[in-house]
Each structure stands twice: as C-alpha cells, then as structure tokens.
Amino acid sequence: MDLATLTARLDDRLDTDAYADVDASANGLQVGPGDLQHTPREDSPEIERAAFAVDAAAATIGAAAEAGADLLVTHHGLVWGGLDRVTGRAYETVSALVEHDIALYVSHLPLDGHASLGNAAGLADHLGLERQAAFGELGPVTIGRRGRTPEPYAVDDVRSRLADLDTDGREPQVLDFGPEEIRDIAIVTGSGVDWLGEAADAGVDALVTGEGKQQVYHEAREAGIHVFLGGHYATETFGVARLADLVGEWGVETTVLSHPTGL
C-alpha cells in the first residue's frame, strides 16, 4: 500500500481532524516524502512493512530500521505545537528517519480516545469493563472511556490487572480513598489526573490513569475516589498494538516495538 493511501486511511479511521484544535501534537504524517495532500498516489512510496511504538525516539527508530520498516507509527511524536528549529536531539532523530528512509506517522489524542482502537478502550477491555462509554471531555472531543465491572472488584483486583501491563517492573500506585467495592471505573491513559473532577461528578468509584500530580492526593481523598496510577507508558501500549492489527488487515506487514520506560 502506498504511503498516501495508508495515512489517509489512518486519518479517516482515527478521526484525526476532530482533534486538530485541542491537541498540541501534529497528528498525521510528521516525517515523510512529498506533500501528501498534493502528491499523486502513483508518486507516493510503497509501504511494505510498518513498525508501531509508543514513542518516537532513537531507540524505537533504530529498532524500526532493524526490522526493515518503511513506516514508524507512534503515539508520541516529534512535533508539539510547532517546530522552530531542527537542531540537537530533533536533528538527530529526524536524521535517523531520513537515513533509514522511514516515514513517521503520529496519533496522540485521537489514539487515546478512539472508541475501539484507542488506549483507553484497550485498557477498559483489559480491566474487563462492560457498558463502556466515552469519558474525559476535552473541548468537543473525549480522550477516555468509562465502564462497569462485571462483578465487584477490590482494590487489589484492579492493581493486579494493572501490574500485568508492560511496566518494566514498576508497581502500580494506588490512592485508596474510594469505596470497598469498585464497580464504576473511569479511564484517561497517560497523564489523566486532571479529569478527577469529571470522574467524581460522574459518581465513579475509581479513576485509572498513568501518572499523577501532587495535588491529586488531596483531591481524591476529599472526593472519596480511588486513583490508580499504572504508568504513563504502560497504559498507552494498547492503541499502537491495535493499529498494528488494523494495518496488518490492510495487507502491510507489521511489527510492534516494546520499549518500556518504567514511568
């Protein structure tokens, strides 16, 4: 499949345009040949193998090159709110992509909130949540999910499921301020404690996210809600894995790269 067709399909499936005004990430093709809006499809390079990773970094670009990938798809890219200069680390990273002839496609918030492909949806499935619905309002879009457990969970039930993620040995942290029985859970992956207020207003028993901030301790305690911190990286591995499955169905050979940060 050619690069223009592949990226257009991803943009459409992920509803990338809907997040343009709320996401600092430049979602879509960040590094690649030609202007895909104006380059004819027949001039767009063929993508035979695509690699998928959470982060665009020297380690994952090197692994993608070793895998023979023509395209690297990541959740965290290189361009956030504009790119003023390509120097230092940015130069080294972009140079590595160009040297190995690897295009870079990025999906940040669209891949957090997607109802079936997203990080939050994948984590909700991992936790066994039923009756899933959108959660985590950010302007006109949502970036999380919520759902109900099939039976009452204890704190250790949720903690043990989070410990099964790719945490690089890091134990999930828990602010144990909610009810003894957990039934309703809200999820915003990565850095999602800013949605604690929405979770409390929704009456859920627990908020699951990746990493915390100092003030969330008191906010959770006063709201009477559990907060589970499963790790930023660990909670955001689902989306790229699901995208790899999707692109594989389109006839492109795919590989998922694991490079946990422990954070």
Tab-separated table of C-alpha atoms in Angstrom:
chain	number	residue	atom	x	y	z
A	1	MET	CA	0.000	0.000	0.000
A	2	ASP	CA	1.341	3.461	-0.829
A	3	LEU	CA	2.088	5.948	1.955
A	4	ALA	CA	-0.550	8.492	0.910
A	5	THR	CA	-3.329	5.908	0.911
A	6	LEU	CA	-2.220	4.400	4.210
A	7	THR	CA	-2.002	7.709	6.060
A	8	ALA	CA	-5.321	8.873	4.613
A	9	ARG	CA	-6.960	5.682	5.849
A	10	LEU	CA	-5.478	6.131	9.314
A	11	ASP	CA	-6.553	9.776	9.472
A	12	ASP	CA	-10.079	8.798	8.494
A	13	ARG	CA	-10.350	5.824	10.870
A	14	LEU	CA	-8.941	7.796	13.814
A	15	ASP	CA	-10.962	10.954	13.047
A	16	THR	CA	-7.728	12.920	13.251
A	17	ASP	CA	-9.216	16.234	12.093
A	18	ALA	CA	-11.614	16.349	15.051
A	19	TYR	CA	-8.675	16.756	17.447
A	20	ALA	CA	-6.764	19.399	15.496
A	21	ASP	CA	-7.823	22.329	17.704
A	22	VAL	CA	-7.221	20.633	21.065
A	23	ASP	CA	-4.053	18.577	20.566
A	24	ALA	CA	-0.554	20.083	20.748
A	25	SER	CA	0.702	17.128	18.725
A	26	ALA	CA	0.915	17.488	14.958
A	27	ASN	CA	-1.065	14.329	14.265
A	28	GLY	CA	-0.756	12.507	10.972
A	29	LEU	CA	2.368	12.242	8.854
A	30	GLN	CA	5.158	14.119	10.676
A	31	VAL	CA	8.153	12.967	8.632
A	32	GLY	CA	7.889	11.679	5.086
A	33	PRO	CA	8.468	12.410	1.411
A	34	GLY	CA	6.292	14.785	-0.546
A	35	ASP	CA	3.198	16.775	0.323
A	36	LEU	CA	0.597	14.055	0.625
A	37	GLN	CA	-2.246	16.481	0.009
A	38	HIS	CA	-0.862	17.284	-3.426
A	39	THR	CA	1.368	14.336	-4.335
A	40	PRO	CA	-0.375	11.944	-6.760
A	41	ARG	CA	-0.926	8.472	-5.326
A	42	GLU	CA	1.258	6.930	-8.038
A	43	ASP	CA	4.202	9.050	-6.811
A	44	SER	CA	3.766	8.076	-3.158
A	45	PRO	CA	6.251	5.459	-1.861
A	46	GLU	CA	5.094	1.932	-1.147
A	47	ILE	CA	4.875	0.764	2.454
A	48	GLU	CA	5.616	-2.922	2.760
A	49	ARG	CA	6.404	-3.077	6.468
A	50	ALA	CA	5.283	-0.790	9.302
A	51	ALA	CA	6.568	-0.684	12.879
A	52	PHE	CA	4.484	0.548	15.807
A	53	ALA	CA	5.722	2.027	19.096
A	54	VAL	CA	4.537	4.288	21.902
A	55	ASP	CA	7.378	6.813	21.497
A	56	ALA	CA	9.305	8.229	18.563
A	57	ALA	CA	12.881	8.147	19.856
A	58	ALA	CA	16.340	6.984	18.845
A	59	ALA	CA	15.708	3.545	20.363
A	60	THR	CA	12.450	2.886	18.510
A	61	ILE	CA	13.711	4.351	15.230
A	62	GLY	CA	16.742	2.074	15.443
A	63	ALA	CA	14.515	-0.923	16.153
A	64	ALA	CA	12.263	0.014	13.241
A	65	ALA	CA	15.296	0.195	10.950
A	66	GLU	CA	16.474	-3.224	12.131
A	67	ALA	CA	13.005	-4.591	11.386
A	68	GLY	CA	13.197	-3.219	7.844
A	69	ALA	CA	10.241	-0.882	8.349
A	70	ASP	CA	9.282	1.749	5.787
A	71	LEU	CA	6.958	3.469	8.264
A	72	LEU	CA	7.015	4.028	12.021
A	73	VAL	CA	3.669	4.719	13.701
A	74	THR	CA	3.825	6.169	17.212
A	75	HIS	CA	1.586	7.669	19.872
A	76	HIS	CA	4.128	10.298	20.957
A	77	GLY	CA	5.779	12.028	18.028
A	78	LEU	CA	8.381	14.728	17.449
A	79	VAL	CA	6.344	17.860	16.732
A	80	TRP	CA	4.424	19.508	19.580
A	81	GLY	CA	2.954	22.930	18.968
A	82	GLY	CA	5.240	23.778	16.078
A	83	LEU	CA	8.860	23.091	15.227
A	84	ASP	CA	11.054	26.200	15.278
A	85	ARG	CA	14.448	24.600	14.737
A	86	VAL	CA	15.742	21.185	13.733
A	87	THR	CA	18.840	21.079	15.916
A	88	GLY	CA	20.223	18.898	18.693
A	89	ARG	CA	18.041	15.922	19.528
A	90	ALA	CA	15.442	16.902	16.930
A	91	TYR	CA	18.113	16.916	14.221
A	92	GLU	CA	19.494	13.542	15.295
A	93	THR	CA	16.038	11.982	15.396
A	94	VAL	CA	14.877	13.343	12.051
A	95	SER	CA	18.252	12.448	10.503
A	96	ALA	CA	17.865	8.851	11.635
A	97	LEU	CA	14.439	8.623	9.996
A	98	VAL	CA	15.717	10.119	6.756
A	99	GLU	CA	18.888	7.999	6.763
A	100	HIS	CA	16.888	4.792	7.055
A	101	ASP	CA	14.138	6.041	4.711
A	102	ILE	CA	11.454	5.624	7.392
A	103	ALA	CA	8.338	7.804	7.384
A	104	LEU	CA	6.796	8.783	10.742
A	105	TYR	CA	3.048	8.827	11.394
A	106	VAL	CA	1.765	10.050	14.767
A	107	SER	CA	-1.574	9.790	16.557
A	108	HIS	CA	-1.727	11.302	20.028
A	109	LEU	CA	-5.140	12.269	21.447
A	110	PRO	CA	-7.068	10.617	18.592
A	111	LEU	CA	-5.474	7.334	19.646
A	112	ASP	CA	-6.281	7.971	23.307
A	113	GLY	CA	-9.988	8.477	22.830
A	114	HIS	CA	-10.975	6.224	19.927
A	115	ALA	CA	-13.910	4.055	20.966
A	116	SER	CA	-12.419	0.778	19.717
A	117	LEU	CA	-8.785	1.356	18.699
A	118	GLY	CA	-7.813	3.715	21.496
A	119	ASN	CA	-5.599	3.361	24.538
A	120	ALA	CA	-8.459	3.919	26.962
A	121	ALA	CA	-10.660	1.396	25.144
A	122	GLY	CA	-7.878	-1.181	25.251
A	123	LEU	CA	-7.272	-0.608	28.950
A	124	ALA	CA	-11.011	-0.815	29.638
A	125	ASP	CA	-11.078	-4.187	27.889
A	126	HIS	CA	-8.017	-5.290	29.868
A	127	LEU	CA	-9.860	-4.417	33.075
A	128	GLY	CA	-12.898	-6.349	31.869
A	129	LEU	CA	-15.215	-3.345	31.857
A	130	GLU	CA	-18.680	-3.623	30.393
A	131	ARG	CA	-21.176	-0.958	29.241
A	132	GLN	CA	-18.324	1.197	28.021
A	133	ALA	CA	-18.943	4.843	27.152
A	134	ALA	CA	-16.988	7.984	26.343
A	135	PHE	CA	-15.275	9.878	29.162
A	136	GLY	CA	-12.706	12.626	29.545
A	137	GLU	CA	-14.102	15.719	27.860
A	138	LEU	CA	-11.636	17.994	26.099
A	139	GLY	CA	-13.483	20.660	24.170
A	140	PRO	CA	-15.605	18.957	21.522
A	141	VAL	CA	-13.937	15.541	21.894
A	142	THR	CA	-13.275	12.929	24.564
A	143	ILE	CA	-9.990	11.182	25.304
A	144	GLY	CA	-11.026	8.419	27.716
A	145	ARG	CA	-13.560	5.716	28.474
A	146	ARG	CA	-15.630	4.562	31.430
A	147	GLY	CA	-17.344	1.301	32.207
A	148	ARG	CA	-18.709	-1.050	34.813
A	149	THR	CA	-17.062	-4.156	36.234
A	150	PRO	CA	-18.859	-7.490	35.684
A	151	GLU	CA	-18.752	-8.084	39.433
A	152	PRO	CA	-17.486	-6.017	42.361
A	153	TYR	CA	-13.707	-5.518	42.292
A	154	ALA	CA	-11.491	-4.920	45.276
A	155	VAL	CA	-8.542	-2.539	45.117
A	156	ASP	CA	-6.158	-5.472	44.700
A	157	ASP	CA	-8.163	-6.789	41.736
A	158	VAL	CA	-7.574	-3.585	39.800
A	159	ARG	CA	-3.984	-3.286	40.995
A	160	SER	CA	-3.118	-6.814	39.876
A	161	ARG	CA	-4.581	-6.270	36.400
A	162	LEU	CA	-2.529	-3.100	36.016
A	163	ALA	CA	0.568	-4.954	37.189
A	164	ASP	CA	0.148	-7.244	34.164
A	165	LEU	CA	0.943	-4.327	31.842
A	166	ASP	CA	4.376	-3.584	30.381
A	167	THR	CA	5.530	-1.636	33.438
A	168	ASP	CA	9.257	-2.535	33.305
A	169	GLY	CA	8.968	-3.790	36.878
A	170	ARG	CA	7.243	-0.682	38.236
A	171	GLU	CA	4.407	-1.443	40.660
A	172	PRO	CA	1.139	0.459	40.097
A	173	GLN	CA	0.462	3.174	42.664
A	174	VAL	CA	-2.920	3.437	44.360
A	175	LEU	CA	-4.571	6.284	46.233
A	176	ASP	CA	-7.018	4.157	48.205
A	177	PHE	CA	-9.746	6.635	49.087
A	178	GLY	CA	-12.808	5.110	47.436
A	179	PRO	CA	-15.415	2.527	48.400
A	180	GLU	CA	-14.545	-1.046	49.369
A	181	GLU	CA	-16.362	-2.397	46.313
A	182	ILE	CA	-15.393	-0.947	42.931
A	183	ARG	CA	-17.995	-1.125	40.182
A	184	ASP	CA	-17.699	2.019	38.051
A	185	ILE	CA	-14.298	2.980	36.628
A	186	ALA	CA	-13.208	5.938	34.501
A	187	ILE	CA	-10.034	5.856	32.416
A	188	VAL	CA	-7.812	8.518	30.903
A	189	THR	CA	-4.479	6.992	29.928
A	190	GLY	CA	-1.093	8.667	30.255
A	191	SER	CA	-1.356	11.888	32.262
A	192	GLY	CA	-5.048	11.967	33.136
A	193	VAL	CA	-5.478	13.105	36.746
A	194	ASP	CA	-6.832	16.448	35.535
A	195	TRP	CA	-10.069	14.566	34.855
A	196	LEU	CA	-10.529	13.563	38.500
A	197	GLY	CA	-13.219	16.216	38.893
A	198	GLU	CA	-15.184	14.813	35.972
A	199	ALA	CA	-14.806	11.328	37.432
A	200	ALA	CA	-16.102	12.492	40.812
A	201	ASP	CA	-19.021	14.335	39.204
A	202	ALA	CA	-19.859	11.166	37.262
A	203	GLY	CA	-20.030	9.203	40.513
A	204	VAL	CA	-17.481	6.567	39.555
A	205	ASP	CA	-15.584	4.613	42.193
A	206	ALA	CA	-12.139	4.866	40.635
A	207	LEU	CA	-10.094	6.771	38.086
A	208	VAL	CA	-7.381	4.815	36.284
A	209	THR	CA	-4.587	6.740	34.603
A	210	GLY	CA	-0.841	6.586	34.055
A	211	GLU	CA	0.869	9.152	36.240
A	212	GLY	CA	-0.106	11.551	38.988
A	213	LYS	CA	0.459	15.033	40.344
A	214	GLN	CA	0.962	16.128	43.930
A	215	GLN	CA	-2.435	17.773	44.360
A	216	VAL	CA	-4.377	14.703	43.246
A	217	TYR	CA	-3.777	13.053	46.635
A	218	HIS	CA	-5.913	15.594	48.460
A	219	GLU	CA	-8.430	15.906	45.638
A	220	ALA	CA	-9.012	12.131	45.603
A	221	ARG	CA	-9.170	11.919	49.393
A	222	GLU	CA	-11.724	14.700	49.630
A	223	ALA	CA	-13.790	13.293	46.755
A	224	GLY	CA	-13.754	9.740	48.176
A	225	ILE	CA	-12.492	8.136	44.978
A	226	HIS	CA	-9.710	5.656	44.219
A	227	VAL	CA	-6.952	6.710	41.845
A	228	PHE	CA	-4.801	4.045	40.174
A	229	LEU	CA	-1.532	5.089	38.524
A	230	GLY	CA	-0.494	2.300	36.175
A	231	GLY	CA	2.359	4.108	34.431
A	232	HIS	CA	2.248	6.539	31.516
A	233	TYR	CA	3.915	4.180	29.062
A	234	ALA	CA	2.153	1.056	30.329
A	235	THR	CA	-1.341	2.488	29.940
A	236	GLU	CA	-0.645	3.668	26.384
A	237	THR	CA	0.531	0.496	24.677
A	238	PHE	CA	-2.916	-0.626	23.561
A	239	GLY	CA	-3.539	1.852	20.760
A	240	VAL	CA	-0.423	1.184	18.699
A	241	ALA	CA	-0.930	-2.571	19.089
A	242	ARG	CA	-4.481	-2.299	17.796
A	243	LEU	CA	-3.384	-0.074	14.935
A	244	ALA	CA	-0.796	-2.704	14.009
A	245	ASP	CA	-3.554	-5.318	13.789
A	246	LEU	CA	-5.671	-2.992	11.642
A	247	VAL	CA	-2.856	-2.118	9.234
A	248	GLY	CA	-1.969	-5.809	9.036
A	249	GLU	CA	-5.500	-6.464	7.808
A	250	TRP	CA	-4.826	-3.941	5.045
A	251	GLY	CA	-2.014	-6.127	3.713
A	252	VAL	CA	1.013	-4.409	5.246
A	253	GLU	CA	3.475	-6.471	7.287
A	254	THR	CA	3.586	-5.092	10.840
A	255	THR	CA	5.700	-5.338	13.971
A	256	VAL	CA	5.094	-3.872	17.434
A	257	LEU	CA	8.150	-2.498	19.229
A	258	SER	CA	8.291	-2.637	23.028
A	259	HIS	CA	10.473	-0.106	24.808
A	260	PRO	CA	9.012	0.456	28.301
A	261	THR	CA	10.198	3.462	30.264
A	262	GLY	CA	9.071	2.415	33.727
A	263	LEU	CA	7.350	5.791	34.042
